[in-house]
Amino acid sequence: MKLNIGAGQFQHDDWTNVDHASAWYGDRLAPHVEWDATSGEPLPFADGSAECVYTSHLIEHLERRHVAAMFSEAYRVLAPDGVLRVTAPDAELLHHAATFADPKWWAWQDAWFQHAGVRPEDATVLDRLVREIATPRCRWVAKTDWSEPIARLFHELERDTFLDALCGGLVYDPGHPGDHITWWGERRVAEAMVEAGFGCVYSSRRGQSMRIDMRTVDMTLGWASLYVEAINV
């Protein structure tokens, strides 16, 4: 069995989608096994029953305690030598990109701003960083313009301290499950995997899983994403 947690519209005969239906998603979810990663409930699968577990661009929507619980559940349901593959926005890379202040690099976000009623040219690079790392702090979401204090912190603080401050106090909101509320770099993902029990953790790249059957599932923002794998050994 191969599990895709937070699969959204992904469909493949070889994979079992695991997701949580809500009014926010409407009818946009593919057929799936129902599981809420914030519920505290175990995955509805037996110990050691999965060959691999994949999750793409889900962990940034969850509180760290929810991610820790999900990784522990992935470890439980994976068979020996089973693989967990995680991809998410690479907050360290995004922060680095923001230091160059090139709006063209962020053009992939234009559709989101247009949907929010914002002209892309009105969104600064820092607006775009905030939207991607801490959506509720984005000034068009918060309805509060925090541009000046955020810009000051961005220039004054070391990267990790700034990202911690940006996400500080954000919690999962069931009414807005699409919000990004936590930041992740490869090291943070790897540490969470080790804490869940995984003994072999390593960085990966888009389409370069150690498992051949996981090399075609990476579909989201490869240039702005991190990829980390862990083996149940």
PDB file of N, CA, C and O in Angstrom, residues 20-98:
ATOM      1  N   HIS A  20      -8.673  15.216   4.301  1.00  0.00           N
ATOM      2  CA  HIS A  20      -9.755  15.640   5.195  1.00  0.00           C
ATOM      3  C   HIS A  20     -10.695  16.558   4.432  1.00  0.00           C
ATOM      4  O   HIS A  20     -10.315  17.660   4.031  1.00  0.00           O
ATOM      5  N   ALA A  21     -11.905  16.102   4.213  1.00  0.00           N
ATOM      6  CA  ALA A  21     -12.893  16.902   3.497  1.00  0.00           C
ATOM      7  C   ALA A  21     -13.375  18.050   4.371  1.00  0.00           C
ATOM      8  O   ALA A  21     -13.547  17.910   5.579  1.00  0.00           O
ATOM      9  N   SER A  22     -13.574  19.212   3.754  1.00  0.00           N
ATOM     10  CA  SER A  22     -14.085  20.368   4.486  1.00  0.00           C
ATOM     11  C   SER A  22     -14.788  21.294   3.506  1.00  0.00           C
ATOM     12  O   SER A  22     -14.632  21.170   2.281  1.00  0.00           O
ATOM     13  N   ALA A  23     -15.551  22.234   4.048  1.00  0.00           N
ATOM     14  CA  ALA A  23     -16.253  23.192   3.197  1.00  0.00           C
ATOM     15  C   ALA A  23     -15.267  24.026   2.383  1.00  0.00           C
ATOM     16  O   ALA A  23     -15.569  24.450   1.268  1.00  0.00           O
ATOM     17  N   TRP A  24     -14.076  24.249   2.928  1.00  0.00           N
ATOM     18  CA  TRP A  24     -13.085  25.070   2.233  1.00  0.00           C
ATOM     19  C   TRP A  24     -12.682  24.437   0.908  1.00  0.00           C
ATOM     20  O   TRP A  24     -12.483  25.112  -0.083  1.00  0.00           O
ATOM     21  N   TYR A  25     -12.558  23.096   0.903  1.00  0.00           N
ATOM     22  CA  TYR A  25     -12.155  22.405  -0.318  1.00  0.00           C
ATOM     23  C   TYR A  25     -13.333  22.109  -1.253  1.00  0.00           C
ATOM     24  O   TYR A  25     -13.143  21.883  -2.440  1.00  0.00           O
ATOM     25  N   GLY A  26     -14.550  22.082  -0.704  1.00  0.00           N
ATOM     26  CA  GLY A  26     -15.711  21.805  -1.544  1.00  0.00           C
ATOM     27  C   GLY A  26     -15.596  20.434  -2.187  1.00  0.00           C
ATOM     28  O   GLY A  26     -15.294  19.439  -1.522  1.00  0.00           O
ATOM     29  N   ASP A  27     -15.807  20.397  -3.500  1.00  0.00           N
ATOM     30  CA  ASP A  27     -15.757  19.123  -4.222  1.00  0.00           C
ATOM     31  C   ASP A  27     -14.428  18.937  -4.951  1.00  0.00           C
ATOM     32  O   ASP A  27     -14.325  18.150  -5.894  1.00  0.00           O
ATOM     33  N   ARG A  28     -13.386  19.635  -4.492  1.00  0.00           N
ATOM     34  CA  ARG A  28     -12.105  19.590  -5.197  1.00  0.00           C
ATOM     35  C   ARG A  28     -11.222  18.417  -4.807  1.00  0.00           C
ATOM     36  O   ARG A  28     -10.164  18.218  -5.389  1.00  0.00           O
ATOM     37  N   LEU A  29     -11.623  17.624  -3.825  1.00  0.00           N
ATOM     38  CA  LEU A  29     -10.813  16.494  -3.401  1.00  0.00           C
ATOM     39  C   LEU A  29     -11.129  15.254  -4.226  1.00  0.00           C
ATOM     40  O   LEU A  29     -12.285  14.972  -4.537  1.00  0.00           O
ATOM     41  N   ALA A  30     -10.091  14.504  -4.567  1.00  0.00           N
ATOM     42  CA  ALA A  30     -10.275  13.211  -5.213  1.00  0.00           C
ATOM     43  C   ALA A  30     -10.767  12.202  -4.166  1.00  0.00           C
ATOM     44  O   ALA A  30     -10.705  12.456  -2.954  1.00  0.00           O
ATOM     45  N   PRO A  31     -11.283  11.050  -4.592  1.00  0.00           N
ATOM     46  CA  PRO A  31     -11.678  10.012  -3.619  1.00  0.00           C
ATOM     47  C   PRO A  31     -10.528   9.706  -2.664  1.00  0.00           C
ATOM     48  O   PRO A  31      -9.371   9.600  -3.079  1.00  0.00           O
ATOM     49  N   HIS A  32     -10.863   9.572  -1.377  1.00  0.00           N
ATOM     50  CA  HIS A  32      -9.808   9.447  -0.380  1.00  0.00           C
ATOM     51  C   HIS A  32     -10.303   8.732   0.861  1.00  0.00           C
ATOM     52  O   HIS A  32     -11.511   8.601   1.087  1.00  0.00           O
ATOM     53  N   VAL A  33      -9.361   8.294   1.674  1.00  0.00           N
ATOM     54  CA  VAL A  33      -9.641   7.824   3.021  1.00  0.00           C
ATOM     55  C   VAL A  33      -9.631   9.040   3.928  1.00  0.00           C
ATOM     56  O   VAL A  33      -8.681   9.833   3.912  1.00  0.00           O
ATOM     57  N   GLU A  34     -10.682   9.211   4.706  1.00  0.00           N
ATOM     58  CA  GLU A  34     -10.818  10.400   5.543  1.00  0.00           C
ATOM     59  C   GLU A  34      -9.906  10.318   6.766  1.00  0.00           C
ATOM     60  O   GLU A  34      -9.904   9.340   7.521  1.00  0.00           O
ATOM     61  N   TRP A  35      -9.083  11.369   6.951  1.00  0.00           N
ATOM     62  CA  TRP A  35      -8.240  11.493   8.143  1.00  0.00           C
ATOM     63  C   TRP A  35      -7.846  12.944   8.324  1.00  0.00           C
ATOM     64  O   TRP A  35      -7.347  13.588   7.407  1.00  0.00           O
ATOM     65  N   ASP A  36      -8.082  13.462   9.511  1.00  0.00           N
ATOM     66  CA  ASP A  36      -7.747  14.838   9.858  1.00  0.00           C
ATOM     67  C   ASP A  36      -6.428  14.841  10.615  1.00  0.00           C
ATOM     68  O   ASP A  36      -6.339  14.324  11.733  1.00  0.00           O
ATOM     69  N   ALA A  37      -5.404  15.416  10.010  1.00  0.00           N
ATOM     70  CA  ALA A  37      -4.067  15.409  10.612  1.00  0.00           C
ATOM     71  C   ALA A  37      -4.005  16.204  11.902  1.00  0.00           C
ATOM     72  O   ALA A  37      -3.024  16.082  12.651  1.00  0.00           O
ATOM     73  N   THR A  38      -5.006  17.029  12.178  1.00  0.00           N
ATOM     74  CA  THR A  38      -5.008  17.823  13.412  1.00  0.00           C
ATOM     75  C   THR A  38      -5.849  17.185  14.514  1.00  0.00           C
ATOM     76  O   THR A  38      -5.973  17.751  15.602  1.00  0.00           O
ATOM     77  N   SER A  39      -6.416  16.023  14.248  1.00  0.00           N
ATOM     78  CA  SER A  39      -7.383  15.430  15.176  1.00  0.00           C
ATOM     79  C   SER A  39      -6.751  14.714  16.357  1.00  0.00           C
ATOM     80  O   SER A  39      -7.414  14.490  17.380  1.00  0.00           O
ATOM     81  N   GLY A  40      -5.497  14.302  16.220  1.00  0.00           N
ATOM     82  CA  GLY A  40      -4.881  13.486  17.251  1.00  0.00           C
ATOM     83  C   GLY A  40      -5.200  12.013  17.121  1.00  0.00           C
ATOM     84  O   GLY A  40      -4.707  11.195  17.903  1.00  0.00           O
ATOM     85  N   GLU A  41      -6.020  11.658  16.140  1.00  0.00           N
ATOM     86  CA  GLU A  41      -6.376  10.264  15.912  1.00  0.00           C
ATOM     87  C   GLU A  41      -5.302   9.574  15.075  1.00  0.00           C
ATOM     88  O   GLU A  41      -4.625  10.213  14.262  1.00  0.00           O
ATOM     89  N   PRO A  42      -5.134   8.256  15.253  1.00  0.00           N
ATOM     90  CA  PRO A  42      -4.145   7.540  14.440  1.00  0.00           C
ATOM     91  C   PRO A  42      -4.604   7.393  12.993  1.00  0.00           C
ATOM     92  O   PRO A  42      -5.807   7.448  12.702  1.00  0.00           O
ATOM     93  N   LEU A  43      -3.651   7.234  12.091  1.00  0.00           N
ATOM     94  CA  LEU A  43      -4.007   6.894  10.719  1.00  0.00           C
ATOM     95  C   LEU A  43      -4.780   5.579  10.726  1.00  0.00           C
ATOM     96  O   LEU A  43      -4.448   4.656  11.480  1.00  0.00           O
ATOM     97  N   PRO A  44      -5.827   5.459   9.898  1.00  0.00           N
ATOM     98  CA  PRO A  44      -6.673   4.254   9.917  1.00  0.00           C
ATOM     99  C   PRO A  44      -6.065   3.087   9.139  1.00  0.00           C
ATOM    100  O   PRO A  44      -6.714   2.488   8.267  1.00  0.00           O
ATOM    101  N   PHE A  45      -4.818   2.771   9.458  1.00  0.00           N
ATOM    102  CA  PHE A  45      -4.125   1.671   8.796  1.00  0.00           C
ATOM    103  C   PHE A  45      -3.318   0.904   9.835  1.00  0.00           C
ATOM    104  O   PHE A  45      -2.869   1.467  10.840  1.00  0.00           O
ATOM    105  N   ALA A  46      -3.107  -0.377   9.568  1.00  0.00           N
ATOM    106  CA  ALA A  46      -2.411  -1.240  10.517  1.00  0.00           C
ATOM    107  C   ALA A  46      -0.913  -0.945  10.552  1.00  0.00           C
ATOM    108  O   ALA A  46      -0.342  -0.412   9.593  1.00  0.00           O
ATOM    109  N   ASP A  47      -0.293  -1.312  11.650  1.00  0.00           N
ATOM    110  CA  ASP A  47       1.159  -1.179  11.775  1.00  0.00           C
ATOM    111  C   ASP A  47       1.852  -1.921  10.625  1.00  0.00           C
ATOM    112  O   ASP A  47       1.477  -3.050  10.280  1.00  0.00           O
ATOM    113  N   GLY A  48       2.862  -1.282  10.033  1.00  0.00           N
ATOM    114  CA  GLY A  48       3.678  -1.934   9.032  1.00  0.00           C
ATOM    115  C   GLY A  48       2.967  -2.308   7.745  1.00  0.00           C
ATOM    116  O   GLY A  48       3.432  -3.181   7.005  1.00  0.00           O
ATOM    117  N   SER A  49       1.865  -1.624   7.435  1.00  0.00           N
ATOM    118  CA  SER A  49       1.055  -2.012   6.280  1.00  0.00           C
ATOM    119  C   SER A  49       1.361  -1.226   5.014  1.00  0.00           C
ATOM    120  O   SER A  49       0.831  -1.534   3.947  1.00  0.00           O
ATOM    121  N   ALA A  50       2.202  -0.191   5.099  1.00  0.00           N
ATOM    122  CA  ALA A  50       2.465   0.674   3.942  1.00  0.00           C
ATOM    123  C   ALA A  50       3.902   0.518   3.444  1.00  0.00           C
ATOM    124  O   ALA A  50       4.837   0.396   4.231  1.00  0.00           O
ATOM    125  N   GLU A  51       4.046   0.523   2.120  1.00  0.00           N
ATOM    126  CA  GLU A  51       5.375   0.509   1.505  1.00  0.00           C
ATOM    127  C   GLU A  51       6.013   1.890   1.568  1.00  0.00           C
ATOM    128  O   GLU A  51       7.222   2.037   1.758  1.00  0.00           O
ATOM    129  N   CYS A  52       5.190   2.917   1.340  1.00  0.00           N
ATOM    130  CA  CYS A  52       5.703   4.286   1.340  1.00  0.00           C
ATOM    131  C   CYS A  52       4.584   5.254   1.691  1.00  0.00           C
ATOM    132  O   CYS A  52       3.402   4.980   1.503  1.00  0.00           O
ATOM    133  N   VAL A  53       5.006   6.376   2.227  1.00  0.00           N
ATOM    134  CA  VAL A  53       4.094   7.468   2.580  1.00  0.00           C
ATOM    135  C   VAL A  53       4.651   8.740   1.954  1.00  0.00           C
ATOM    136  O   VAL A  53       5.841   9.044   2.106  1.00  0.00           O
ATOM    137  N   TYR A  54       3.786   9.462   1.276  1.00  0.00           N
ATOM    138  CA  TYR A  54       4.193  10.697   0.596  1.00  0.00           C
ATOM    139  C   TYR A  54       3.285  11.824   1.070  1.00  0.00           C
ATOM    140  O   TYR A  54       2.073  11.645   1.230  1.00  0.00           O
ATOM    141  N   THR A  55       3.869  12.988   1.302  1.00  0.00           N
ATOM    142  CA  THR A  55       3.052  14.160   1.610  1.00  0.00           C
ATOM    143  C   THR A  55       3.706  15.390   1.001  1.00  0.00           C
ATOM    144  O   THR A  55       4.897  15.640   1.196  1.00  0.00           O
ATOM    145  N   SER A  56       2.933  16.129   0.219  1.00  0.00           N
ATOM    146  CA  SER A  56       3.460  17.269  -0.524  1.00  0.00           C
ATOM    147  C   SER A  56       2.734  18.550  -0.132  1.00  0.00           C
ATOM    148  O   SER A  56       1.506  18.633  -0.230  1.00  0.00           O
ATOM    149  N   HIS A  57       3.493  19.514   0.349  1.00  0.00           N
ATOM    150  CA  HIS A  57       2.962  20.838   0.663  1.00  0.00           C
ATOM    151  C   HIS A  57       1.745  20.749   1.579  1.00  0.00           C
ATOM    152  O   HIS A  57       0.720  21.389   1.352  1.00  0.00           O
ATOM    153  N   LEU A  58       1.918  19.960   2.628  1.00  0.00           N
ATOM    154  CA  LEU A  58       0.912  19.855   3.685  1.00  0.00           C
ATOM    155  C   LEU A  58       1.438  20.399   5.001  1.00  0.00           C
ATOM    156  O   LEU A  58       0.722  21.107   5.714  1.00  0.00           O
ATOM    157  N   ILE A  59       2.698  20.102   5.341  1.00  0.00           N
ATOM    158  CA  ILE A  59       3.165  20.394   6.698  1.00  0.00           C
ATOM    159  C   ILE A  59       3.167  21.883   7.018  1.00  0.00           C
ATOM    160  O   ILE A  59       3.031  22.268   8.182  1.00  0.00           O
ATOM    161  N   GLU A  60       3.313  22.742   5.995  1.00  0.00           N
ATOM    162  CA  GLU A  60       3.318  24.189   6.251  1.00  0.00           C
ATOM    163  C   GLU A  60       1.949  24.711   6.667  1.00  0.00           C
ATOM    164  O   GLU A  60       1.822  25.824   7.175  1.00  0.00           O
ATOM    165  N   HIS A  61       0.903  23.894   6.463  1.00  0.00           N
ATOM    166  CA  HIS A  61      -0.459  24.273   6.856  1.00  0.00           C
ATOM    167  C   HIS A  61      -0.780  23.858   8.299  1.00  0.00           C
ATOM    168  O   HIS A  61      -1.852  24.198   8.804  1.00  0.00           O
ATOM    169  N   LEU A  62       0.125  23.101   8.924  1.00  0.00           N
ATOM    170  CA  LEU A  62      -0.135  22.489  10.220  1.00  0.00           C
ATOM    171  C   LEU A  62       0.767  23.068  11.305  1.00  0.00           C
ATOM    172  O   LEU A  62       1.844  23.578  11.016  1.00  0.00           O
ATOM    173  N   GLU A  63       0.311  22.964  12.539  1.00  0.00           N
ATOM    174  CA  GLU A  63       1.177  23.298  13.662  1.00  0.00           C
ATOM    175  C   GLU A  63       2.252  22.212  13.797  1.00  0.00           C
ATOM    176  O   GLU A  63       2.070  21.075  13.361  1.00  0.00           O
ATOM    177  N   ARG A  64       3.349  22.553  14.412  1.00  0.00           N
ATOM    178  CA  ARG A  64       4.464  21.603  14.512  1.00  0.00           C
ATOM    179  C   ARG A  64       4.061  20.337  15.273  1.00  0.00           C
ATOM    180  O   ARG A  64       4.532  19.240  14.962  1.00  0.00           O
ATOM    181  N   ARG A  65       3.201  20.473  16.257  1.00  0.00           N
ATOM    182  CA  ARG A  65       2.767  19.281  17.013  1.00  0.00           C
ATOM    183  C   ARG A  65       1.973  18.341  16.118  1.00  0.00           C
ATOM    184  O   ARG A  65       2.041  17.115  16.278  1.00  0.00           O
ATOM    185  N   HIS A  66       1.217  18.899  15.183  1.00  0.00           N
ATOM    186  CA  HIS A  66       0.467  18.056  14.252  1.00  0.00           C
ATOM    187  C   HIS A  66       1.421  17.332  13.307  1.00  0.00           C
ATOM    188  O   HIS A  66       1.208  16.150  12.974  1.00  0.00           O
ATOM    189  N   VAL A  67       2.458  18.027  12.867  1.00  0.00           N
ATOM    190  CA  VAL A  67       3.440  17.404  11.974  1.00  0.00           C
ATOM    191  C   VAL A  67       4.176  16.288  12.709  1.00  0.00           C
ATOM    192  O   VAL A  67       4.393  15.199  12.156  1.00  0.00           O
ATOM    193  N   ALA A  68       4.549  16.536  13.960  1.00  0.00           N
ATOM    194  CA  ALA A  68       5.231  15.510  14.745  1.00  0.00           C
ATOM    195  C   ALA A  68       4.368  14.258  14.871  1.00  0.00           C
ATOM    196  O   ALA A  68       4.853  13.128  14.723  1.00  0.00           O
ATOM    197  N   ALA A  69       3.075  14.463  15.122  1.00  0.00           N
ATOM    198  CA  ALA A  69       2.163  13.325  15.247  1.00  0.00           C
ATOM    199  C   ALA A  69       2.017  12.592  13.919  1.00  0.00           C
ATOM    200  O   ALA A  69       1.972  11.349  13.878  1.00  0.00           O
ATOM    201  N   MET A  70       1.944  13.341  12.817  1.00  0.00           N
ATOM    202  CA  MET A  70       1.810  12.715  11.502  1.00  0.00           C
ATOM    203  C   MET A  70       3.043  11.896  11.156  1.00  0.00           C
ATOM    204  O   MET A  70       2.935  10.781  10.629  1.00  0.00           O
ATOM    205  N   PHE A  71       4.238  12.430  11.434  1.00  0.00           N
ATOM    206  CA  PHE A  71       5.461  11.684  11.150  1.00  0.00           C
ATOM    207  C   PHE A  71       5.529  10.410  12.004  1.00  0.00           C
ATOM    208  O   PHE A  71       5.976   9.361  11.525  1.00  0.00           O
ATOM    209  N   SER A  72       5.091  10.499  13.250  1.00  0.00           N
ATOM    210  CA  SER A  72       5.075   9.314  14.106  1.00  0.00           C
ATOM    211  C   SER A  72       4.116   8.263  13.567  1.00  0.00           C
ATOM    212  O   SER A  72       4.414   7.055  13.595  1.00  0.00           O
ATOM    213  N   GLU A  73       2.979   8.704  13.065  1.00  0.00           N
ATOM    214  CA  GLU A  73       2.018   7.774  12.472  1.00  0.00           C
ATOM    215  C   GLU A  73       2.566   7.167  11.183  1.00  0.00           C
ATOM    216  O   GLU A  73       2.358   5.981  10.899  1.00  0.00           O
ATOM    217  N   ALA A  74       3.270   7.971  10.391  1.00  0.00           N
ATOM    218  CA  ALA A  74       3.893   7.437   9.182  1.00  0.00           C
ATOM    219  C   ALA A  74       4.901   6.355   9.551  1.00  0.00           C
ATOM    220  O   ALA A  74       4.968   5.295   8.904  1.00  0.00           O
ATOM    221  N   TYR A  75       5.688   6.604  10.584  1.00  0.00           N
ATOM    222  CA  TYR A  75       6.667   5.613  11.042  1.00  0.00           C
ATOM    223  C   TYR A  75       5.959   4.328  11.468  1.00  0.00           C
ATOM    224  O   TYR A  75       6.415   3.221  11.154  1.00  0.00           O
ATOM    225  N   ARG A  76       4.830   4.472  12.144  1.00  0.00           N
ATOM    226  CA  ARG A  76       4.089   3.287  12.629  1.00  0.00           C
ATOM    227  C   ARG A  76       3.549   2.447  11.483  1.00  0.00           C
ATOM    228  O   ARG A  76       3.643   1.210  11.504  1.00  0.00           O
ATOM    229  N   VAL A  77       2.965   3.076  10.480  1.00  0.00           N
ATOM    230  CA  VAL A  77       2.295   2.311   9.419  1.00  0.00           C
ATOM    231  C   VAL A  77       3.271   1.815   8.353  1.00  0.00           C
ATOM    232  O   VAL A  77       2.913   0.938   7.557  1.00  0.00           O
ATOM    233  N   LEU A  78       4.489   2.347   8.322  1.00  0.00           N
ATOM    234  CA  LEU A  78       5.454   1.903   7.320  1.00  0.00           C
ATOM    235  C   LEU A  78       6.046   0.544   7.687  1.00  0.00           C
ATOM    236  O   LEU A  78       6.398   0.288   8.838  1.00  0.00           O
ATOM    237  N   ALA A  79       6.164  -0.294   6.668  1.00  0.00           N
ATOM    238  CA  ALA A  79       6.844  -1.576   6.839  1.00  0.00           C
ATOM    239  C   ALA A  79       8.346  -1.326   6.969  1.00  0.00           C
ATOM    240  O   ALA A  79       8.839  -0.238   6.637  1.00  0.00           O
ATOM    241  N   PRO A  80       9.104  -2.295   7.448  1.00  0.00           N
ATOM    242  CA  PRO A  80      10.568  -2.150   7.476  1.00  0.00           C
ATOM    243  C   PRO A  80      11.098  -1.780   6.093  1.00  0.00           C
ATOM    244  O   PRO A  80      10.667  -2.329   5.077  1.00  0.00           O
ATOM    245  N   ASP A  81      12.000  -0.818   6.070  1.00  0.00           N
ATOM    246  CA  ASP A  81      12.577  -0.263   4.837  1.00  0.00           C
ATOM    247  C   ASP A  81      11.576   0.583   4.041  1.00  0.00           C
ATOM    248  O   ASP A  81      11.888   1.000   2.917  1.00  0.00           O
ATOM    249  N   GLY A  82      10.414   0.845   4.611  1.00  0.00           N
ATOM    250  CA  GLY A  82       9.460   1.752   3.964  1.00  0.00           C
ATOM    251  C   GLY A  82       9.974   3.184   3.992  1.00  0.00           C
ATOM    252  O   GLY A  82      10.767   3.562   4.868  1.00  0.00           O
ATOM    253  N   VAL A  83       9.511   3.993   3.048  1.00  0.00           N
ATOM    254  CA  VAL A  83      10.042   5.348   2.865  1.00  0.00           C
ATOM    255  C   VAL A  83       8.956   6.395   3.091  1.00  0.00           C
ATOM    256  O   VAL A  83       7.835   6.280   2.574  1.00  0.00           O
ATOM    257  N   LEU A  84       9.296   7.411   3.864  1.00  0.00           N
ATOM    258  CA  LEU A  84       8.486   8.624   3.995  1.00  0.00           C
ATOM    259  C   LEU A  84       9.148   9.714   3.170  1.00  0.00           C
ATOM    260  O   LEU A  84      10.339   9.986   3.347  1.00  0.00           O
ATOM    261  N   ARG A  85       8.400  10.324   2.258  1.00  0.00           N
ATOM    262  CA  ARG A  85       8.920  11.428   1.441  1.00  0.00           C
ATOM    263  C   ARG A  85       8.075  12.662   1.717  1.00  0.00           C
ATOM    264  O   ARG A  85       6.841  12.625   1.629  1.00  0.00           O
ATOM    265  N   VAL A  86       8.752  13.759   2.034  1.00  0.00           N
ATOM    266  CA  VAL A  86       8.081  15.021   2.391  1.00  0.00           C
ATOM    267  C   VAL A  86       8.608  16.132   1.500  1.00  0.00           C
ATOM    268  O   VAL A  86       9.820  16.284   1.317  1.00  0.00           O
ATOM    269  N   THR A  87       7.690  16.912   0.962  1.00  0.00           N
ATOM    270  CA  THR A  87       8.071  18.131   0.248  1.00  0.00           C
ATOM    271  C   THR A  87       7.221  19.282   0.771  1.00  0.00           C
ATOM    272  O   THR A  87       6.076  19.097   1.177  1.00  0.00           O
ATOM    273  N   ALA A  88       7.819  20.467   0.795  1.00  0.00           N
ATOM    274  CA  ALA A  88       7.158  21.651   1.360  1.00  0.00           C
ATOM    275  C   ALA A  88       7.875  22.885   0.833  1.00  0.00           C
ATOM    276  O   ALA A  88       8.973  22.789   0.277  1.00  0.00           O
ATOM    277  N   PRO A  89       7.280  24.067   1.002  1.00  0.00           N
ATOM    278  CA  PRO A  89       8.015  25.285   0.643  1.00  0.00           C
ATOM    279  C   PRO A  89       9.330  25.367   1.417  1.00  0.00           C
ATOM    280  O   PRO A  89       9.352  25.117   2.623  1.00  0.00           O
ATOM    281  N   ASP A  90      10.384  25.679   0.725  1.00  0.00           N
ATOM    282  CA  ASP A  90      11.700  25.790   1.343  1.00  0.00           C
ATOM    283  C   ASP A  90      11.857  27.203   1.893  1.00  0.00           C
ATOM    284  O   ASP A  90      12.251  28.131   1.180  1.00  0.00           O
ATOM    285  N   ALA A  91      11.564  27.378   3.173  1.00  0.00           N
ATOM    286  CA  ALA A  91      11.560  28.709   3.769  1.00  0.00           C
ATOM    287  C   ALA A  91      12.940  29.350   3.755  1.00  0.00           C
ATOM    288  O   ALA A  91      13.065  30.578   3.621  1.00  0.00           O
ATOM    289  N   GLU A  92      13.978  28.540   3.872  1.00  0.00           N
ATOM    290  CA  GLU A  92      15.329  29.087   3.863  1.00  0.00           C
ATOM    291  C   GLU A  92      15.663  29.650   2.483  1.00  0.00           C
ATOM    292  O   GLU A  92      16.237  30.737   2.361  1.00  0.00           O
ATOM    293  N   LEU A  93      15.298  28.921   1.441  1.00  0.00           N
ATOM    294  CA  LEU A  93      15.508  29.404   0.080  1.00  0.00           C
ATOM    295  C   LEU A  93      14.662  30.651  -0.195  1.00  0.00           C
ATOM    296  O   LEU A  93      15.134  31.620  -0.802  1.00  0.00           O
ATOM    297  N   LEU A  94      13.414  30.647   0.268  1.00  0.00           N
ATOM    298  CA  LEU A  94      12.527  31.783   0.049  1.00  0.00           C
ATOM    299  C   LEU A  94      13.063  33.044   0.731  1.00  0.00           C
ATOM    300  O   LEU A  94      13.017  34.143   0.167  1.00  0.00           O
ATOM    301  N   HIS A  95      13.567  32.874   1.943  1.00  0.00           N
ATOM    302  CA  HIS A  95      14.163  34.017   2.644  1.00  0.00           C
ATOM    303  C   HIS A  95      15.358  34.539   1.866  1.00  0.00           C
ATOM    304  O   HIS A  95      15.537  35.758   1.705  1.00  0.00           O
ATOM    305  N   HIS A  96      16.180  33.626   1.367  1.00  0.00           N
ATOM    306  CA  HIS A  96      17.348  34.025   0.580  1.00  0.00           C
ATOM    307  C   HIS A  96      16.911  34.774  -0.676  1.00  0.00           C
ATOM    308  O   HIS A  96      17.494  35.807  -1.030  1.00  0.00           O
ATOM    309  N   ALA A  97      15.872  34.267  -1.348  1.00  0.00           N
ATOM    310  CA  ALA A  97      15.378  34.921  -2.560  1.00  0.00           C
ATOM    311  C   ALA A  97      14.877  36.330  -2.255  1.00  0.00           C
ATOM    312  O   ALA A  97      15.033  37.251  -3.069  1.00  0.00           O
ATOM    313  N   ALA A  98      14.268  36.510  -1.086  1.00  0.00           N
ATOM    314  CA  ALA A  98      13.741  37.826  -0.731  1.00  0.00           C
ATOM    315  C   ALA A  98      14.845  38.857  -0.555  1.00  0.00           C
ATOM    316  O   ALA A  98      14.621  40.054  -0.759  1.00  0.00           O
TER     317      ALA A  98
END
